[in-house]
């Protein structure tokens, strides 16, 4: 199902998130995929989609932390790539859980709208998966990512 077909479905935002996951998987491959929205005013990040909800549930919010990862991804609007579990462990405290899911590489794609990162597409796979070629292909995922994240933010505002 395409993103456009998914948008027309009544089961929003789930249909659009699943279509985005399929798009990401077809373009660069993904084993674990989550979407995060960022609320800069409140200083909170919220997971709005997970293809592994038993390990990474969609619930609540966590404080946005200022560190090297956020400086790169949120501050500079650049992708973060880690192709070993050691590189992941250097920035993510949940590296043991990530590894237990068969993932040892990570690609975080910031999605920018109106000059501000509104969220990230978080892609994880086996060690060494996110090659320079795949990272270059990931740039094309920012537009469908923006569509899904804008929908997530709009849906959050619904009564």
mmCIF file of C-alpha atoms in Angstrom:
data_model
loop_
_atom_site.group_PDB
_atom_site.id
_atom_site.type_symbol
_atom_site.label_atom_id
_atom_site.label_comp_id
_atom_site.label_asym_id
_atom_site.label_seq_id
_atom_site.Cartn_x
_atom_site.Cartn_y
_atom_site.Cartn_z
ATOM 1 C CA UNK A 1 0.000 0.000 0.000
ATOM 2 C CA UNK A 2 1.345 3.430 -0.918
ATOM 3 C CA UNK A 3 1.432 6.350 1.470
ATOM 4 C CA UNK A 4 -1.369 8.035 -0.514
ATOM 5 C CA UNK A 5 -3.549 4.913 -0.309
ATOM 6 C CA UNK A 6 -2.791 4.637 3.410
ATOM 7 C CA UNK A 7 -3.804 8.258 4.029
ATOM 8 C CA UNK A 8 -7.233 7.583 2.564
ATOM 9 C CA UNK A 9 -7.927 4.747 5.002
ATOM 10 C CA UNK A 10 -10.060 5.402 8.081
ATOM 11 C CA UNK A 11 -7.642 3.691 10.511
ATOM 12 C CA UNK A 12 -5.390 6.713 11.055
ATOM 13 C CA UNK A 13 -2.664 7.254 11.921
ATOM 14 C CA UNK A 14 -1.806 3.531 12.067
ATOM 15 C CA UNK A 15 -2.293 2.878 8.345
ATOM 16 C CA UNK A 16 0.024 5.718 7.381
ATOM 17 C CA UNK A 17 2.692 4.670 9.892
ATOM 18 C CA UNK A 18 2.620 1.071 8.587
ATOM 19 C CA UNK A 19 2.881 2.319 4.994
ATOM 20 C CA UNK A 20 5.871 4.461 5.971
ATOM 21 C CA UNK A 21 7.520 1.438 7.584
ATOM 22 C CA UNK A 22 7.015 -0.543 4.347
ATOM 23 C CA UNK A 23 8.475 2.365 2.355
ATOM 24 C CA UNK A 24 11.533 2.546 4.637
ATOM 25 C CA UNK A 25 12.023 -1.219 4.532
ATOM 26 C CA UNK A 26 11.866 -1.268 0.732
ATOM 27 C CA UNK A 27 14.317 1.641 0.431
ATOM 28 C CA UNK A 28 16.973 0.824 3.032
ATOM 29 C CA UNK A 29 15.834 -2.193 5.063
ATOM 30 C CA UNK A 30 14.673 -2.164 8.670
ATOM 31 C CA UNK A 31 14.247 -4.745 11.438
ATOM 32 C CA UNK A 32 13.216 -2.405 14.232
ATOM 33 C CA UNK A 33 11.424 0.793 13.232
ATOM 34 C CA UNK A 34 10.060 3.529 15.456
ATOM 35 C CA UNK A 35 8.821 7.066 14.927
ATOM 36 C CA UNK A 36 9.388 9.834 17.459
ATOM 37 C CA UNK A 37 7.767 13.249 17.530
ATOM 38 C CA UNK A 38 9.501 16.127 19.278
ATOM 39 C CA UNK A 39 7.771 18.781 21.339
ATOM 40 C CA UNK A 40 10.457 21.450 21.635
ATOM 41 C CA UNK A 41 8.307 23.752 23.756
ATOM 42 C CA UNK A 42 7.682 21.069 26.388
ATOM 43 C CA UNK A 43 11.114 19.476 25.905
ATOM 44 C CA UNK A 44 9.560 16.051 25.290
ATOM 45 C CA UNK A 45 9.996 13.219 22.786
ATOM 46 C CA UNK A 46 7.118 10.829 22.134
ATOM 47 C CA UNK A 47 7.226 7.443 20.399
ATOM 48 C CA UNK A 48 4.166 7.419 18.144
ATOM 49 C CA UNK A 49 4.871 4.171 16.239
ATOM 50 C CA UNK A 50 6.793 0.969 16.793
ATOM 51 C CA UNK A 51 6.905 -2.210 14.756
ATOM 52 C CA UNK A 52 8.029 -4.035 17.924
ATOM 53 C CA UNK A 53 5.590 -2.697 20.553
ATOM 54 C CA UNK A 54 6.398 -5.525 22.970
ATOM 55 C CA UNK A 55 9.948 -4.147 23.265
ATOM 56 C CA UNK A 56 9.335 -0.488 22.354
ATOM 57 C CA UNK A 57 5.752 0.432 23.250
ATOM 58 C CA UNK A 58 3.950 3.534 22.069
ATOM 59 C CA UNK A 59 3.222 5.328 25.301
ATOM 60 C CA UNK A 60 4.013 8.432 27.229
ATOM 61 C CA UNK A 61 6.832 10.867 26.668
ATOM 62 C CA UNK A 62 10.424 11.215 27.762
ATOM 63 C CA UNK A 63 12.513 14.322 28.306
ATOM 64 C CA UNK A 64 14.636 15.461 25.389
ATOM 65 C CA UNK A 65 18.266 15.181 26.484
ATOM 66 C CA UNK A 66 21.006 17.490 25.274
ATOM 67 C CA UNK A 67 23.960 15.353 24.228
ATOM 68 C CA UNK A 68 26.148 14.660 21.183
ATOM 69 C CA UNK A 69 23.339 12.715 19.494
ATOM 70 C CA UNK A 70 20.775 15.503 19.914
ATOM 71 C CA UNK A 71 23.318 18.138 18.870
ATOM 72 C CA UNK A 72 23.862 16.275 15.612
ATOM 73 C CA UNK A 73 20.326 15.065 14.834
ATOM 74 C CA UNK A 74 18.171 17.830 16.300
ATOM 75 C CA UNK A 75 20.598 20.735 16.326
ATOM 76 C CA UNK A 76 22.382 20.192 13.002
ATOM 77 C CA UNK A 77 19.559 18.231 11.254
ATOM 78 C CA UNK A 78 22.012 15.474 10.296
ATOM 79 C CA UNK A 79 21.464 11.724 10.253
ATOM 80 C CA UNK A 80 23.091 9.620 12.947
ATOM 81 C CA UNK A 81 24.642 6.353 11.768
ATOM 82 C CA UNK A 82 26.066 3.593 13.941
ATOM 83 C CA UNK A 83 27.043 0.287 12.360
ATOM 84 C CA UNK A 84 28.224 -1.614 15.436
ATOM 85 C CA UNK A 85 26.668 -2.335 18.799
ATOM 86 C CA UNK A 86 29.606 -0.514 20.395
ATOM 87 C CA UNK A 87 28.750 2.670 18.477
ATOM 88 C CA UNK A 88 25.117 2.279 19.534
ATOM 89 C CA UNK A 89 26.125 1.678 23.175
ATOM 90 C CA UNK A 90 28.077 4.941 23.161
ATOM 91 C CA UNK A 91 24.839 6.931 22.761
ATOM 92 C CA UNK A 92 21.892 4.701 23.717
ATOM 93 C CA UNK A 93 21.469 3.222 27.185
ATOM 94 C CA UNK A 94 19.092 0.556 25.852
ATOM 95 C CA UNK A 95 21.792 -1.042 23.666
ATOM 96 C CA UNK A 96 21.351 -4.463 25.339
ATOM 97 C CA UNK A 97 17.661 -4.511 24.376
ATOM 98 C CA UNK A 98 18.534 -3.373 20.861
ATOM 99 C CA UNK A 99 21.074 -6.187 20.526
ATOM 100 C CA UNK A 100 18.626 -8.748 21.952
ATOM 101 C CA UNK A 101 16.308 -7.914 19.036
ATOM 102 C CA UNK A 102 19.037 -8.821 16.535
ATOM 103 C CA UNK A 103 19.956 -5.230 15.791
ATOM 104 C CA UNK A 104 23.493 -3.862 15.819
ATOM 105 C CA UNK A 105 23.240 -0.912 13.436
ATOM 106 C CA UNK A 106 21.172 2.234 13.644
ATOM 107 C CA UNK A 107 20.149 5.074 11.374
ATOM 108 C CA UNK A 108 18.223 8.008 12.866
ATOM 109 C CA UNK A 109 16.728 10.270 10.221
ATOM 110 C CA UNK A 110 15.700 13.755 11.354
ATOM 111 C CA UNK A 111 12.617 15.195 9.695
ATOM 112 C CA UNK A 112 12.659 18.973 9.381
ATOM 113 C CA UNK A 113 9.622 21.151 8.702
ATOM 114 C CA UNK A 114 9.786 24.966 8.698
ATOM 115 C CA UNK A 115 13.384 24.896 9.908
ATOM 116 C CA UNK A 116 12.762 22.695 12.954
ATOM 117 C CA UNK A 117 13.194 18.946 13.474
ATOM 118 C CA UNK A 118 9.693 17.679 14.262
ATOM 119 C CA UNK A 119 10.716 14.082 14.792
ATOM 120 C CA UNK A 120 12.883 11.184 13.764
ATOM 121 C CA UNK A 121 12.618 7.964 11.814
ATOM 122 C CA UNK A 122 14.585 5.397 13.807
ATOM 123 C CA UNK A 123 15.810 2.460 11.756
ATOM 124 C CA UNK A 124 17.731 -0.491 13.176
ATOM 125 C CA UNK A 125 19.153 -3.591 11.508
ATOM 126 C CA UNK A 126 21.999 -6.097 11.678
ATOM 127 C CA UNK A 127 25.618 -4.980 12.125
ATOM 128 C CA UNK A 128 27.061 -2.989 9.243
ATOM 129 C CA UNK A 129 23.714 -2.669 7.448
ATOM 130 C CA UNK A 130 23.580 1.107 6.999
ATOM 131 C CA UNK A 131 26.223 1.513 4.316
ATOM 132 C CA UNK A 132 26.989 4.911 2.757
ATOM 133 C CA UNK A 133 24.747 3.935 -0.184
ATOM 134 C CA UNK A 134 21.801 3.172 2.102
ATOM 135 C CA UNK A 135 22.378 6.358 4.076
ATOM 136 C CA UNK A 136 22.298 8.345 0.818
ATOM 137 C CA UNK A 137 19.020 6.605 -0.136
ATOM 138 C CA UNK A 138 17.560 7.468 3.283
ATOM 139 C CA UNK A 139 17.469 11.148 2.360
ATOM 140 C CA UNK A 140 14.467 10.419 0.106
ATOM 141 C CA UNK A 141 12.564 9.095 3.138
ATOM 142 C CA UNK A 142 12.355 12.532 4.753
ATOM 143 C CA UNK A 143 9.328 13.603 2.688
ATOM 144 C CA UNK A 144 7.136 10.565 3.465
ATOM 145 C CA UNK A 145 8.470 10.803 7.024
ATOM 146 C CA UNK A 146 7.318 14.408 7.257
ATOM 147 C CA UNK A 147 3.868 13.407 6.072
ATOM 148 C CA UNK A 148 3.587 10.707 8.753
ATOM 149 C CA UNK A 149 5.004 12.860 11.549
ATOM 150 C CA UNK A 150 2.768 15.814 10.676
ATOM 151 C CA UNK A 151 -0.180 13.424 10.812
ATOM 152 C CA UNK A 152 1.020 12.155 14.199
ATOM 153 C CA UNK A 153 1.229 15.708 15.532
ATOM 154 C CA UNK A 154 -2.210 16.579 14.135
ATOM 155 C CA UNK A 155 -3.719 13.416 15.617
ATOM 156 C CA UNK A 156 -2.258 14.271 19.023
ATOM 157 C CA UNK A 157 -4.244 17.520 18.918
ATOM 158 C CA UNK A 158 -7.569 15.749 18.296
ATOM 159 C CA UNK A 159 -9.954 15.709 21.251
#
